[in-house]
XYZ file of C-alpha atoms in Angstrom:
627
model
C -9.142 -12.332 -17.115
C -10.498 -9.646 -14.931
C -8.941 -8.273 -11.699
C -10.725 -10.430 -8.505
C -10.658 -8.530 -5.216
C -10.292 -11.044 -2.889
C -8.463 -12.795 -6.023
C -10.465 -16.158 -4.907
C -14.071 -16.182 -4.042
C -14.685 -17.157 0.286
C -15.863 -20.437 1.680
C -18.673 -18.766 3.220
C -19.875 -17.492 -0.109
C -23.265 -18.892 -1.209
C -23.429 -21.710 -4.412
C -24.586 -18.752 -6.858
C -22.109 -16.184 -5.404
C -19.323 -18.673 -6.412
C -20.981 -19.435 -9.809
C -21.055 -15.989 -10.599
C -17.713 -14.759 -9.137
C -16.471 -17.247 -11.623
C -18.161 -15.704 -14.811
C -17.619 -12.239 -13.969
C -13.617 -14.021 -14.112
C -13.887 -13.750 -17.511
C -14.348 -10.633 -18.172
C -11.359 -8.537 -20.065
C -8.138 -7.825 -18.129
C -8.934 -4.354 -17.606
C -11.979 -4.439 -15.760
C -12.236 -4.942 -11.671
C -14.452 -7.046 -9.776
C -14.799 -6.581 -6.070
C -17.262 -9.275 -3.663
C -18.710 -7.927 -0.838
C -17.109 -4.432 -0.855
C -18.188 -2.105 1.379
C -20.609 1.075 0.739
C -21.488 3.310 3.431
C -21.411 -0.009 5.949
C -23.681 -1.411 3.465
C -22.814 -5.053 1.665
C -23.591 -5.380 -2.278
C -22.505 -8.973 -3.418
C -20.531 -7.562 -6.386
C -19.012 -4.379 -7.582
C -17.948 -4.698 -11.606
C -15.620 -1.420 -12.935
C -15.662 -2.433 -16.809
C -13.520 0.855 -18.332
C -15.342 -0.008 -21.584
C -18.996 0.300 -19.887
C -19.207 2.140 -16.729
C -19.955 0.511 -13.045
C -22.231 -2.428 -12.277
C -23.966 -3.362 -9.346
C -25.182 -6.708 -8.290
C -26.938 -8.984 -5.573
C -27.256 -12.370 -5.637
C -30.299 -14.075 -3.725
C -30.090 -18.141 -2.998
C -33.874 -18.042 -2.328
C -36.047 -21.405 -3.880
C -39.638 -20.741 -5.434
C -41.406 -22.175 -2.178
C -39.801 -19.204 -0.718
C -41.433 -16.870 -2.101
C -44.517 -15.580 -0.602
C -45.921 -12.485 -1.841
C -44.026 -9.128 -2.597
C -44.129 -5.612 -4.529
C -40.751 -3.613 -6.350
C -39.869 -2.368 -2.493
C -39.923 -5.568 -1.011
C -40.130 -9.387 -1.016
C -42.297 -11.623 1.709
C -40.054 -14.854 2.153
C -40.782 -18.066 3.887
C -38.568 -18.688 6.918
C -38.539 -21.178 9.741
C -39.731 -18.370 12.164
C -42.792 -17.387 9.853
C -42.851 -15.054 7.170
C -40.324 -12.381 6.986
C -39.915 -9.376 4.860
C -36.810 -8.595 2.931
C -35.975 -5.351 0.669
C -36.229 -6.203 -3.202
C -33.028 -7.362 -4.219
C -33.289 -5.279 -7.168
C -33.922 -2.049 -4.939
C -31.429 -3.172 -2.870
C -28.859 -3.256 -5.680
C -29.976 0.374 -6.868
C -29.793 1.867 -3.273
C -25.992 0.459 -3.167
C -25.726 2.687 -6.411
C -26.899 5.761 -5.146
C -25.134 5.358 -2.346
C -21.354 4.891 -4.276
C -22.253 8.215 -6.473
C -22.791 10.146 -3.153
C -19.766 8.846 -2.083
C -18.033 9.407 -5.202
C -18.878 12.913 -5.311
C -17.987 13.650 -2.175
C -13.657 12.180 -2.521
C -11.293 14.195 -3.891
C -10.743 14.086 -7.274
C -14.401 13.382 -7.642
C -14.794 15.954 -10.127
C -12.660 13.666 -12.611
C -15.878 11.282 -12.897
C -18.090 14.511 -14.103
C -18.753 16.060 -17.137
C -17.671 19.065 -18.272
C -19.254 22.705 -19.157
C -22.327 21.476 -21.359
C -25.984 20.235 -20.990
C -24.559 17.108 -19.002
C -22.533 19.307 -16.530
C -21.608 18.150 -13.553
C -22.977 14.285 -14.220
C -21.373 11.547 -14.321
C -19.390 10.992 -17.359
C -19.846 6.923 -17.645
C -23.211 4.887 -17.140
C -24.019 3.227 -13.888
C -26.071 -0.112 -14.163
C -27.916 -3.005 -11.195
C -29.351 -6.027 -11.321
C -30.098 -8.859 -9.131
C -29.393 -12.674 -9.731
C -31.370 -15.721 -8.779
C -29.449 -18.135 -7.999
C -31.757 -20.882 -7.897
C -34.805 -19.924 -9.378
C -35.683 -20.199 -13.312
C -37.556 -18.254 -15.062
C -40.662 -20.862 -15.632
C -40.775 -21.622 -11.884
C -41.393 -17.658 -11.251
C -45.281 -18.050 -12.711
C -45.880 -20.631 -10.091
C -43.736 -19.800 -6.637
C -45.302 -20.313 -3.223
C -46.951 -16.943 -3.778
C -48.329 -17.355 -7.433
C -47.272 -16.164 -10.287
C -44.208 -13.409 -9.453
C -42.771 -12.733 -12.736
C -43.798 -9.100 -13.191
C -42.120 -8.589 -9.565
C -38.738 -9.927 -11.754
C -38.479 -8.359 -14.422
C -35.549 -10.039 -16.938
C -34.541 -5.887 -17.336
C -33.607 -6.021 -14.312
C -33.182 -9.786 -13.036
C -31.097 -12.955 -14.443
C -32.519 -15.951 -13.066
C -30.994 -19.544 -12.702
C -31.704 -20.553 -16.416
C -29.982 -17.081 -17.805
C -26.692 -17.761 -15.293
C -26.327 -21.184 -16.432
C -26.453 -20.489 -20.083
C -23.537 -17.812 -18.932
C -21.546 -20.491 -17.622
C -21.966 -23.131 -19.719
C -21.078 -21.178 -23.164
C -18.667 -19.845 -21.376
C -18.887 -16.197 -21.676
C -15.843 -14.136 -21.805
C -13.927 -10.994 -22.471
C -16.085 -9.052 -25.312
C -19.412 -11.682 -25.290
C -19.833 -10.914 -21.335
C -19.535 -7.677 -21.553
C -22.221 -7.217 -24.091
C -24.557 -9.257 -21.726
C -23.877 -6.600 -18.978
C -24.343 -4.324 -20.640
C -27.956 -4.700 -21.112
C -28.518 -3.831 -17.627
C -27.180 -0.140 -17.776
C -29.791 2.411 -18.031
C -29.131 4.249 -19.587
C -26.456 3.596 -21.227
C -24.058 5.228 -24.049
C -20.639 5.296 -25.404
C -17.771 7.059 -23.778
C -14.376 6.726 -23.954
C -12.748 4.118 -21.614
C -12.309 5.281 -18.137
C -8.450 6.342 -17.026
C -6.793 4.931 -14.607
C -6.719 8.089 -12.601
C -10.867 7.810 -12.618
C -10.489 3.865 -12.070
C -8.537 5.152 -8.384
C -11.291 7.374 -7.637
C -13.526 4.703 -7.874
C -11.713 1.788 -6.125
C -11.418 4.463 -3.123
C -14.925 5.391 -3.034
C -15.815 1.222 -3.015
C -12.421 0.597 -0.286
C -11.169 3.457 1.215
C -8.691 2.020 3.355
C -6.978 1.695 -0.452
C -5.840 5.302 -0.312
C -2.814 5.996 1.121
C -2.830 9.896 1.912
C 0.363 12.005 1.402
C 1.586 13.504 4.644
C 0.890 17.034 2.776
C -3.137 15.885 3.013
C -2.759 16.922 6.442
C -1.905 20.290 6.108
C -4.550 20.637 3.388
C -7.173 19.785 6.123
C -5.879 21.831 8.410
C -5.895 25.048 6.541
C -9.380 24.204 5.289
C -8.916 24.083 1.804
C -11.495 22.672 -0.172
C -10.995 19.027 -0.596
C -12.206 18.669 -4.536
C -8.959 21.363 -4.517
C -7.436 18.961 -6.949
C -4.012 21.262 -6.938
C -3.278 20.806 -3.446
C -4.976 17.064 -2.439
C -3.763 14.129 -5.276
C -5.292 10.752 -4.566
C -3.228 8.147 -4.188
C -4.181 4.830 -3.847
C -2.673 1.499 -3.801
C -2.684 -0.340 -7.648
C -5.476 -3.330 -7.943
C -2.531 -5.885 -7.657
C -1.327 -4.473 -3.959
C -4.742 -3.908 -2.878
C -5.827 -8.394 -3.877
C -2.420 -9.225 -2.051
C -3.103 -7.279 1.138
C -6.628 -8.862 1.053
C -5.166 -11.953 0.206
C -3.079 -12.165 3.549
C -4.343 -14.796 5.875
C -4.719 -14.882 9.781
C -1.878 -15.942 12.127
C 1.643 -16.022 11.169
C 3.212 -14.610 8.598
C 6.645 -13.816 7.119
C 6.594 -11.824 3.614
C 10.043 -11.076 2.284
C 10.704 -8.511 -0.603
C 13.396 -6.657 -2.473
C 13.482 -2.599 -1.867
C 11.004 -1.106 -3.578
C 8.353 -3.623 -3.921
C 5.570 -2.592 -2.177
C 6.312 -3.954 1.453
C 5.749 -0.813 3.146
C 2.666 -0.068 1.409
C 1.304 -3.575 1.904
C 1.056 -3.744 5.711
C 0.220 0.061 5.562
C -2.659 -1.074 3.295
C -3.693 -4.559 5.614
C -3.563 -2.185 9.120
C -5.806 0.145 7.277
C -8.244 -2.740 6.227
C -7.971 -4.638 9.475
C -9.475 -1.031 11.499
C -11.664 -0.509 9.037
C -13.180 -3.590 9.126
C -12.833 -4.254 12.992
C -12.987 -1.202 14.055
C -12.619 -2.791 17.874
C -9.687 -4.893 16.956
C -6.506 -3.236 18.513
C -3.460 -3.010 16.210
C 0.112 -2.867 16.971
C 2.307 -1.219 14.500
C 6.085 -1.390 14.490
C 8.960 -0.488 13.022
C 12.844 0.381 14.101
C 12.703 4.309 13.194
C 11.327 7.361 13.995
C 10.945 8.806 10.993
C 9.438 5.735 9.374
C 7.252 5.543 12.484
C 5.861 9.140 12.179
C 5.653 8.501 8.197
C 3.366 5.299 9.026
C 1.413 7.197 11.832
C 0.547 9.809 8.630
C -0.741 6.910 6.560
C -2.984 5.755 9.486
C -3.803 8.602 11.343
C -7.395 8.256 10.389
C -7.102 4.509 12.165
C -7.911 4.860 15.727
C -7.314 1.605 16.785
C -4.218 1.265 15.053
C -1.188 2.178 17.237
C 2.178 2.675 15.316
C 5.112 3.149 17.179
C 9.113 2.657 16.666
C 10.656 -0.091 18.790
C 12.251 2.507 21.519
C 8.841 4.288 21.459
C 7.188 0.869 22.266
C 9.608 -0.294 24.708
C 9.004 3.271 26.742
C 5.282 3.251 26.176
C 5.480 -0.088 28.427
C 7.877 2.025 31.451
C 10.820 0.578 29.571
C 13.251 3.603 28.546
C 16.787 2.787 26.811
C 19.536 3.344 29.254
C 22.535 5.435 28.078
C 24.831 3.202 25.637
C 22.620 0.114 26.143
C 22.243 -2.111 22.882
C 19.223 -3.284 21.394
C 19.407 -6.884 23.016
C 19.701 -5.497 26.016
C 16.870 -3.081 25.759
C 14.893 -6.117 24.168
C 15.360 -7.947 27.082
C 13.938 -5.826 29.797
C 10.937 -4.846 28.060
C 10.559 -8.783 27.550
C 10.529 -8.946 31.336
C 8.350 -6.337 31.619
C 6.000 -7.424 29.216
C 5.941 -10.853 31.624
C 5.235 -8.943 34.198
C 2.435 -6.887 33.429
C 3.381 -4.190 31.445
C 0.451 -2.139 29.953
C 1.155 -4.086 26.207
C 0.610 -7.437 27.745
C -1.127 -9.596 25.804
C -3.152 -6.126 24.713
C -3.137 -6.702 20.727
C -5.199 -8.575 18.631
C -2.537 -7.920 15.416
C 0.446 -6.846 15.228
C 2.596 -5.704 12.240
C 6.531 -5.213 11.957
C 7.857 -3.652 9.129
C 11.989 -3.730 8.223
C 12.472 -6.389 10.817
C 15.377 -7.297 9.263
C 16.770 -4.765 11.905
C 15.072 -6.252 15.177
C 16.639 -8.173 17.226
C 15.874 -11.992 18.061
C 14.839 -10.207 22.065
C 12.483 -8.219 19.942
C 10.431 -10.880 18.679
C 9.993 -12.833 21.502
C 8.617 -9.651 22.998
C 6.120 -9.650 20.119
C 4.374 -13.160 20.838
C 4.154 -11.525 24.627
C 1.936 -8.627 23.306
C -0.459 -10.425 21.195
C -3.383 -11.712 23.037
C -2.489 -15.566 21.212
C 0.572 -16.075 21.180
C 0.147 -19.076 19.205
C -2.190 -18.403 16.255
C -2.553 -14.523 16.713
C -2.138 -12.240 13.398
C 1.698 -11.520 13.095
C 2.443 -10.463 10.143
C 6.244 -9.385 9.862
C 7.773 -7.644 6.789
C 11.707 -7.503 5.691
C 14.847 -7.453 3.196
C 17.746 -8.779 4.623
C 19.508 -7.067 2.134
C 18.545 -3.829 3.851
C 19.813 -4.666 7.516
C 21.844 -2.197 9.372
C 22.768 -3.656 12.128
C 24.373 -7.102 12.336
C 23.225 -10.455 10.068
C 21.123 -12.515 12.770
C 20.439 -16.043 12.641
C 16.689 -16.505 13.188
C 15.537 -19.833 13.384
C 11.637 -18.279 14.013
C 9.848 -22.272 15.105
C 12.528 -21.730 17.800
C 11.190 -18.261 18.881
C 7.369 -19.358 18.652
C 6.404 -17.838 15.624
C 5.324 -20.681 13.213
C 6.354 -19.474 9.927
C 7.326 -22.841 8.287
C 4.712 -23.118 4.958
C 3.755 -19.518 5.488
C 6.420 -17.148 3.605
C 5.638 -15.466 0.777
C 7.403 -13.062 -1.475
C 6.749 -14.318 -5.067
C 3.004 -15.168 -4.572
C 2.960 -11.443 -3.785
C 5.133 -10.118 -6.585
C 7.453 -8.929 -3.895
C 10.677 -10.267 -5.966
C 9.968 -7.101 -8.011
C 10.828 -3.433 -7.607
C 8.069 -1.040 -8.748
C 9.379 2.092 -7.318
C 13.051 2.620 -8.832
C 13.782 3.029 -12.514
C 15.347 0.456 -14.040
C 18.627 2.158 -14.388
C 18.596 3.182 -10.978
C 18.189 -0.650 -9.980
C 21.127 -1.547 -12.695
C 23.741 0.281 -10.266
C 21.901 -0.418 -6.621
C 22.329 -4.471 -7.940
C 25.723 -4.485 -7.119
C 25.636 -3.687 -4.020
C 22.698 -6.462 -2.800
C 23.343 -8.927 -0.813
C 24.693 -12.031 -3.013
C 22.762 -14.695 -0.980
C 18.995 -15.712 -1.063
C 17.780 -19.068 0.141
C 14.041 -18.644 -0.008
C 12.946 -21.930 0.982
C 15.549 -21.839 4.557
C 13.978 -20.898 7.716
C 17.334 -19.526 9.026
C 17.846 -16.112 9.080
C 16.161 -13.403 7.407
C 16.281 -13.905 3.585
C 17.818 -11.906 1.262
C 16.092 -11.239 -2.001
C 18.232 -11.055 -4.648
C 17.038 -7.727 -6.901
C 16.933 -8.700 -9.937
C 16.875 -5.374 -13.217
C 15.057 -7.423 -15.166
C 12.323 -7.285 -12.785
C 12.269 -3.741 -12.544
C 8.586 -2.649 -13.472
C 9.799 1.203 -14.539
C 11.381 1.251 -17.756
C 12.920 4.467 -19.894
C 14.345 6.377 -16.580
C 17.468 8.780 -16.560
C 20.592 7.108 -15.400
C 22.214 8.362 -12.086
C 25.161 10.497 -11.672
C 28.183 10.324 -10.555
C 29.446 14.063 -9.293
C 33.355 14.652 -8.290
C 34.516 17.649 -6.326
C 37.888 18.470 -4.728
C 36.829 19.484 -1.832
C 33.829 18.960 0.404
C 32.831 22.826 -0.078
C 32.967 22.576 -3.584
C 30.701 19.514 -3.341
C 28.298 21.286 -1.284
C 27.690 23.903 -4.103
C 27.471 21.815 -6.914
C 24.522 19.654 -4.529
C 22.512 22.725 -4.173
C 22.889 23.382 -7.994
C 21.451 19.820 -8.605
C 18.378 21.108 -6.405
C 17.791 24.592 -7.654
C 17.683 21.981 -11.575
C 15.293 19.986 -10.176
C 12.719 22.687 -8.471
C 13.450 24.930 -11.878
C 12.551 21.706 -13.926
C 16.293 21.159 -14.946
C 18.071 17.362 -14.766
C 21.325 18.045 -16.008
C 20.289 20.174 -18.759
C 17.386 17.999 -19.563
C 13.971 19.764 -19.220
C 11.827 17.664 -16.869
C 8.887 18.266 -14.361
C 9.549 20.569 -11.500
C 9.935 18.673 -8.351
C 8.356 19.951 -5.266
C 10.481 20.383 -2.144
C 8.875 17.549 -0.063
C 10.134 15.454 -3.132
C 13.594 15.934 -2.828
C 15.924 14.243 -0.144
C 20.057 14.473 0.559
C 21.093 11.854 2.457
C 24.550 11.078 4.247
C 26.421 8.339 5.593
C 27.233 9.911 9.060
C 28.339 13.324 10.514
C 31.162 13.831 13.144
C 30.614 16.545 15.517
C 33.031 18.972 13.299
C 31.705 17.996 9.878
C 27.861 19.319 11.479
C 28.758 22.852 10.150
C 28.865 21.671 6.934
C 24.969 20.935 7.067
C 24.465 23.451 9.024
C 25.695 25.383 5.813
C 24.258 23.000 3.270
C 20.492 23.966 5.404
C 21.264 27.627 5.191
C 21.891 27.528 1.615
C 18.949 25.038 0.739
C 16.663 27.166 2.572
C 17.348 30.133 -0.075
C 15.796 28.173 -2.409
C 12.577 26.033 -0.615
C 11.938 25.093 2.910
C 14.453 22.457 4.246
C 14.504 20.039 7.180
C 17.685 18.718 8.939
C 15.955 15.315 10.086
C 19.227 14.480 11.838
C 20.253 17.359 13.841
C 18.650 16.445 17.035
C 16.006 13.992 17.812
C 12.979 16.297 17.864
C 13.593 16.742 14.169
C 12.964 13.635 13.365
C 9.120 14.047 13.538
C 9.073 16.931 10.992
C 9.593 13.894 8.532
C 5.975 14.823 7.174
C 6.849 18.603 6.054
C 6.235 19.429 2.316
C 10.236 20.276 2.406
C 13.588 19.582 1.401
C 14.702 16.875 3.684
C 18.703 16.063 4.491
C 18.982 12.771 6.834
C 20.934 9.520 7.011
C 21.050 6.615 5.130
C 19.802 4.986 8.138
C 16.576 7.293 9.046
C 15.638 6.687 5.617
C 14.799 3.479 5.633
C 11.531 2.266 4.340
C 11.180 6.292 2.641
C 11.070 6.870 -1.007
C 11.569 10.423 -2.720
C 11.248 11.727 -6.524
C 14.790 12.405 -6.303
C 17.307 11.701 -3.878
C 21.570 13.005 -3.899
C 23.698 10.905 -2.018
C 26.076 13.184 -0.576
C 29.625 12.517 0.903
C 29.436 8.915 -0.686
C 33.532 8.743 -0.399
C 32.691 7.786 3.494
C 31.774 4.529 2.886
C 32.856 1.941 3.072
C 33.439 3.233 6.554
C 37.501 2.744 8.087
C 36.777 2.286 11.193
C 34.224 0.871 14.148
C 33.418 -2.434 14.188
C 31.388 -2.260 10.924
C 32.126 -5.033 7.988
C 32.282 -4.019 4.071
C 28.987 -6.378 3.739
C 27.230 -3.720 5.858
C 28.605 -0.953 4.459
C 27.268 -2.452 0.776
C 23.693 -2.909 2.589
C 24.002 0.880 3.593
C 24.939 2.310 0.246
C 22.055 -0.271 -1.322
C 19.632 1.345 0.804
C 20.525 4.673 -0.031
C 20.671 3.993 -4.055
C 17.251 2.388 -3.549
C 15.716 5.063 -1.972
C 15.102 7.607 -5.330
C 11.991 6.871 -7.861
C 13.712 8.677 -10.769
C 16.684 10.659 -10.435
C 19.743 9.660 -8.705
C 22.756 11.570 -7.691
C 25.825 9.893 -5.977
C 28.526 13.067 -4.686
C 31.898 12.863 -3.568
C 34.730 14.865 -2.825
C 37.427 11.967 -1.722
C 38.224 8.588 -3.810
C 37.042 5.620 -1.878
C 36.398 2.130 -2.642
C 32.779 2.657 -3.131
C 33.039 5.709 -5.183
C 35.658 3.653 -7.513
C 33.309 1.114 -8.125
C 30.727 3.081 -9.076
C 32.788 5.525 -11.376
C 33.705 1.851 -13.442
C 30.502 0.265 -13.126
C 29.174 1.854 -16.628
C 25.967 2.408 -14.648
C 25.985 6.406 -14.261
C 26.431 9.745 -16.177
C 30.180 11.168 -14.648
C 29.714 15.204 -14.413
């Protein structure tokens, strides 16, 4: 079955919109079919990527043979209840969509994938384009006697399936193979080629949805230096995979809580439903929060191209309202006064028309009530909020959210949105960050925030190298043998293994915590890293924390990585957890050292120069490579 985006067809949509949308279902898994998409502001009715057979445009008309007056191939004279009214042909209707997706399409990045070659067909499309129209309620007999005569040389079956033609689609049924062969009559030309790749296939989808494409910080400093954007070396599209795009178009209005392990899209999904809401509504005004800065400025990246989208981290928020932490105060506390404020008047007062949270597993209950105060309805207002309460830092809180005014009861999801699956990790990277989730997960409670339980098996990235466990004697020692493990990966070197040289922006060190005379140790660590690539110290004072974006090295904290990913990531000084003093518990400590192990896409390295518990556990575990 094909790929629906929206993955069901709207109420609103017309009888023969629905009919169709559920033919075009069964075409072959591979292919994509998008209703209503968007080119150049314009609407087409449907937008068919078959990799087999090119792309296919279509409109769909609900018109009756009374209404049909009079026309020529530019345009049609209809019958309406104000008098006659003229309406483009929907057949010239469907080809101007066309043009106006290859001008698009030649105008992205990475457009040149979709062109030929040196050749006589340089520099044109490689694949066919097609259009027709449909109508819906008109068969091909009544076109020789319509309220205007006989109009069937004005619909030509080249170019038009009437009501008789649909019918005998649906009533076969037509699927996979069959269905495409009736498509592809309507290509012309059309020829053979070689089924599109998927790196073509996300050229496409962002040409029909940009808001899809979620831009690499390093875009930015593409732009900026003016380098040609078909530059395919420096500016990689990426866009969000058909599945994540349906579910973020598959969120509905008001409340919602969507729960997922680490690494299963959650970030990407509200970055991917704040960039459809402005593009859609461009005057809708969109909060976005999270706890961090450095997730914050990562998220401002992704939407900087959003104006009405405001992302900020909680702090940020609470100071953008005249709200500024005081010295030592806790995060109730601070929740509480820019509650007040908010009551009061602040400029955020019932200002938003949606806001997002993402890893609000680490708000506070204060926090949330000073959500429902920003939003202009409180009651049935688009709150969407996003967490793992596997991954919170700071305390286990008992949220009972009817109690708080957010209506959440019947409106969780996780496994509706495959969000009980990790995408990003390898598989054996998720073997070893399983045993240190959370060991609870009551999806169907309202109480607290739930914890997903990861689960290997559900790990979508198979065949992965297995992390590594390094031991020094001292933390010197350990230092050198960390910047040896990143001079292997920029040289194309995992442990001897040949692999693909990393870039510097895709390599991270993380550790638990610093005291003030361990901070010449980084210090050090920066000093030597910087030998060997550009490095940023995200931690070493709070303006740092904005140069989260950099195309370098980065060294941070467990903690300001949350909601980050990296090619690689070393987990430095791992014999400090579980921390032996403060008022922490070992079941946060686990939750910190799962969020650092869940951090790296494919190459893992845990370093320590003391035995700890931790450390221990992982040497027995079977899970890593010792050395």
């Amino acid at each position: 079955m094909a790929i629906m985006i929206p993955d069901r067809c709207p109420s609103r949509a017309s009888q023969g919109e629905k009919r169709l949308f559920a033919i075009l279902q069964g075409l072959p898994d591979q292919c994509l079919v998008y209703y209503e998409p968007i080119i150049e502001n314009r609407y087409p009715d449907f937008i068919v990527l078959c990799p087999d057979l090119g792309v296919l445009i279509i409109e769909v008309k609900g018109w009756r043979p009374n209404d049909l007056l009079g026309g020529n191939q530019e345009s049609v004279t209809i019958k309406d209840v104000r008098g006659p009214i003229e309406q483009r042909h929907p057949v010239r209707q469907a080809r101007e969509y066309m043009y106006d997706l290859m001008d698009r399409l030649r105008k992205l990045p990475g457009g040149q994938r979709l062109l030929n070659g040196p050749g006589p067909h340089q520099n044109r499309f490689a694949f066919p384009f097609g259009h027709f129209a449909v109508l819906a309620n008109i068969a091909a007999e009544q076109l020789t006697r319509t309220a205007g005569g006989d109009m069937t040389a004005l619909f030509s079956a080249s170019k038009v399936v009437t009501r008789d033609r649909l019918l005998s689609w649906e009533e076969k049924p037509l699927a996979g193979a069959e269905l495409e062969a009736e498509l592809k009559a309507f290509f012309d030309p059309f020829w053979t080629i070689e089924p599109l790749r998927e790196e073509q296939i996300d050229v496409l989808r962002a040409a029909i949805h940009p808001e899809v494409v979620i831009r690499a910080p390093t875009e930015q400093l593409a732009e900026e230096k003016d380098i040609r954007a078909d530059d395919e070396s420096v500016v990689d599209l990426k866009v969000l995979d058909a599945r994540q795009e349906s579910n973020a178009r598959s969120i509905g209005g008001g409340h919602r809580i969507i729960y997922g392990v680490a690494g299963s899209g959650k970030t990407v999904l509200l970055i991917a439903k704040a960039r459809m809401i402005a593009g859609q509504q461009p005057d809708r005004r969109v909060l976005f929060l999270c706890y961090n800065v450095s997730l914050a400025t990562y998220l401002q990246h992704a939407s900087r191209d959003c104006p009405n989208v405001t992302v900020l981290h909680f702090d940020g928020w609470a100071k953008a309202n005249g709200v500024a932490r005081r010295s030592g105060e806790d995060n109730q506390s601070l929740g509480h006064r820019l509650l007040a404020a908010l009551e009061s008047g602040a400029p955020h007062s019932r200002f938003f028309n949606s806001i997002l949270v993402d890893e609000a597993q680490d708000f506070e209950i204060s926090w949330f009530k000073c959500l429902l105060e920003a939003i202009d309805d409180p009651d049935d207002g688009d709150l969407i909020i996003v967490g793992d309460g596997s991954q919170g830092l700071y305390g286990d809180k008992k949220i009972i959210w009817r109690q708080l005014g957010i209506n959440a009861r019947g409106r969780t999801i996780s496994k509706h949105f495959d969000l009980h699956i990790n995408y990003r990790n390898s598989k054996e990277i998720v073997d070893l960050a399983a045993a240190f989730a959370s060991r609870t997960a009551d999806e169907e409670g309202e109480e607290s925030l739930i914890a997903l339980q990861v689960d290997p098996a559900r790990c979508r990235r198979l065949g992965g190298h297995r992390p590594r466990l390094l031991q020094a004697s001292s933390r010197l020692e350990e230092q050198e043998r960390v910047m040896g493990v990143v001079k292997g990966l920029l040289d194309g070197q995992w442990f001897g293994q040949p692999i693909e040289p990393l870039a510097p922006r895709q390599i991270a060190i993380f550790y638990p915590y610093a005291a003030k005379h361990e901070k010449y140790l980084i210090e050090r660590l920066v000093q030597g890293l910087e030998q060997l690539a550009p490095a940023v110290w995200i931690n070493r004072d709070p303006s740092q924390r904005r140069r989260i974006a950099e195309p370098a090295i980065k060294i941070q904290t467990i903690h300001s990585a949350k909601g980050l990913q990296y090619k690689a990531v070393i987990l430095m000084w791992a014999d400090l957890l579980p921390k032996q003093f403060g008022d922490t518990t070992e079941q946060d400590e686990r939750k910190l050292m799962y969020v650092g192990l869940t951090r790296p896409e494919d190459y893992l390295v845990i370093s320590a120069a003391h035995p700890s518990p931790f450390v221990t556990e992982i040497a027995g575990s079977g899970k890593v490579e010792m050395g």
